C-alpha positions as a printed Julia matrix, in Angstrom:
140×3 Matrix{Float64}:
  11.06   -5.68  10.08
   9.75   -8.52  12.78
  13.78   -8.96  14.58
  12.26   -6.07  17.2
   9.02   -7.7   17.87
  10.85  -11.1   18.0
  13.12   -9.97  20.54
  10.54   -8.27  22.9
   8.98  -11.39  22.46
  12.33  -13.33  23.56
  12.28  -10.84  26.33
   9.21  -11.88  27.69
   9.84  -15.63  27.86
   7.37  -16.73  24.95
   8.47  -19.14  22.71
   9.38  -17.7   19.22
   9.57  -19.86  15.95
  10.58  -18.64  12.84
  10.79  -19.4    9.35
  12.67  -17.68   7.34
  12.59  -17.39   3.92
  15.5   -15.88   1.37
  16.63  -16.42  -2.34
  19.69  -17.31  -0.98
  21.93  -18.26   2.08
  22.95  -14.39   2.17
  20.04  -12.65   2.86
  18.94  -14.64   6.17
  19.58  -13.91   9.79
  18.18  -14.38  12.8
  18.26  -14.2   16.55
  19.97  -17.11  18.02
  17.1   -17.72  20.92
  14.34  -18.18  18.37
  13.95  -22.08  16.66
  13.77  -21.41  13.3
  13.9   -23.24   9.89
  15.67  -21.49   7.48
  14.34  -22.08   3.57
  16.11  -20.53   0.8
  14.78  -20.69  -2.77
  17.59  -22.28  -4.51
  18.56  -24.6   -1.6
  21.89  -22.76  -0.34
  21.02  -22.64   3.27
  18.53  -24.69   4.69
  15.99  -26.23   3.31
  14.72  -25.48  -0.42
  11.52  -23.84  -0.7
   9.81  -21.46   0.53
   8.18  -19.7    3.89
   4.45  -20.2    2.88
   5.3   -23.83   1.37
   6.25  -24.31   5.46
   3.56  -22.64   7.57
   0.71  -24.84   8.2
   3.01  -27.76   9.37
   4.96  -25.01  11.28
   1.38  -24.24  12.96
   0.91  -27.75  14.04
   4.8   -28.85  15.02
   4.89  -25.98  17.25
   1.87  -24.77  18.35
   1.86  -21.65  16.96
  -0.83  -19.23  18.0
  -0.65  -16.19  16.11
   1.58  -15.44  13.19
   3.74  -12.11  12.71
   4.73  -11.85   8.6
   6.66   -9.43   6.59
   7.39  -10.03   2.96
   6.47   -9.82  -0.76
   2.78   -9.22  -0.73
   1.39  -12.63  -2.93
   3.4   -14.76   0.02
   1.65  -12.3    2.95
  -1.61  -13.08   1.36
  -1.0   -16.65   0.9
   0.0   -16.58   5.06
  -3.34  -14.9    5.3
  -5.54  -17.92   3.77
  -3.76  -20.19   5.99
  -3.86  -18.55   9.18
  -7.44  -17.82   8.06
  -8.01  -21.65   7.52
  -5.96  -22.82  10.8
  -8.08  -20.38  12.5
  -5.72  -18.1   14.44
  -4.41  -14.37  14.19
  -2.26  -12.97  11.96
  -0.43   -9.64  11.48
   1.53   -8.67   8.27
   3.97   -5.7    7.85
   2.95   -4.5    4.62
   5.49   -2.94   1.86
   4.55    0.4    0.21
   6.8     3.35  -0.59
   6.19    5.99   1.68
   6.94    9.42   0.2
   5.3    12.16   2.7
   5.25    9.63   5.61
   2.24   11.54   7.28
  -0.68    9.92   4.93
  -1.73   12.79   2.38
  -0.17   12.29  -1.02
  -2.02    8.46  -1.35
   1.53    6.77  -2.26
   1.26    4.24  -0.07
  -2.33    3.12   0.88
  -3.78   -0.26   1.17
  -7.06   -1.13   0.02
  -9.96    0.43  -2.21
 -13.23    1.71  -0.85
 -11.5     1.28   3.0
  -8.26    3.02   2.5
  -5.74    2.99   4.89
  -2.18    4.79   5.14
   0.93    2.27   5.85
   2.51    5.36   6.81
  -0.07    6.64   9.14
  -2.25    3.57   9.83
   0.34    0.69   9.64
   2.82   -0.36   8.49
   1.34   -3.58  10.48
  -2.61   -4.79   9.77
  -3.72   -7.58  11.3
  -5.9   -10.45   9.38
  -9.22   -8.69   9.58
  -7.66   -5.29   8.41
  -5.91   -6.95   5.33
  -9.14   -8.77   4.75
 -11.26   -5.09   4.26
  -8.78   -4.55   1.4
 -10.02   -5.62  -1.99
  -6.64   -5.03  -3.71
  -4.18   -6.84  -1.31
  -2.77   -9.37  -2.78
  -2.25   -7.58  -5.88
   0.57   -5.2   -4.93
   3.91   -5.3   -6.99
């Protein structure tokens, strides 16, 4: 979900680090201009562990200034408390099954009382957005 924005990115001479996180050495790829530390959970490829185990010192080694995520929901909320505590922005590309794709049958909203369409309003919220929404975190 990130490879376009990491390539535009690439495109426009910024410096891209990525971690990327798989269960196993056959699930990751990535664009050969980015530096990236590959983590898979049962060791394969890379180092063993996972993506959220990785990001604060990932913050710090590289200078990272705002964080782009996609992922399981607990580890996009987990990304969220960091980036929250290391102070910088953060967007997330956030998981839902869309059925109508045009935001009226409710199958894919985020949040409670502030409801919002990944559909129609994402699929991408940035930290403050996710933060609104009571129930992320909680998605299976």
């Amino acid at each position: 979900a990130l490879l376009p924005a990491m390539n535009q990115l690439i495109r426009e001479g910024k410096r891209v680090t990525a971690l990327f996180g798989s269960k196993t050495k056959n699930e990751v790829f990535c664009p050969e201009s980015a530096i990236s530390c590959i983590l898979t959970e049962d060791g394969t490829l890379g180092e063993k562990g996972t993506v959220d185990e990785k990001v604060v010192q990932a913050v710090k080694d590289h200078a990272i200034k705002e964080i782009l995520a996609c992922g399981p929901e607990k580890m996009l909320e987990r990304v969220l408390d960091m980036a929250n505590d290391l102070r910088i922005r953060y967007q997330a590309s956030v998981e839902r099954v869309m059925k109508c794709c045009v935001g009226i049958c409710g199958s894919c909203t985020v949040g409670d009382e502030n409801v919002k369409t990944t559909c129609k309003d994402g699929p991408i919220f940035t930290g403050e957005e996710l933060q609104e929404f009571p129930s992320f975190g909680k998605h299976e």
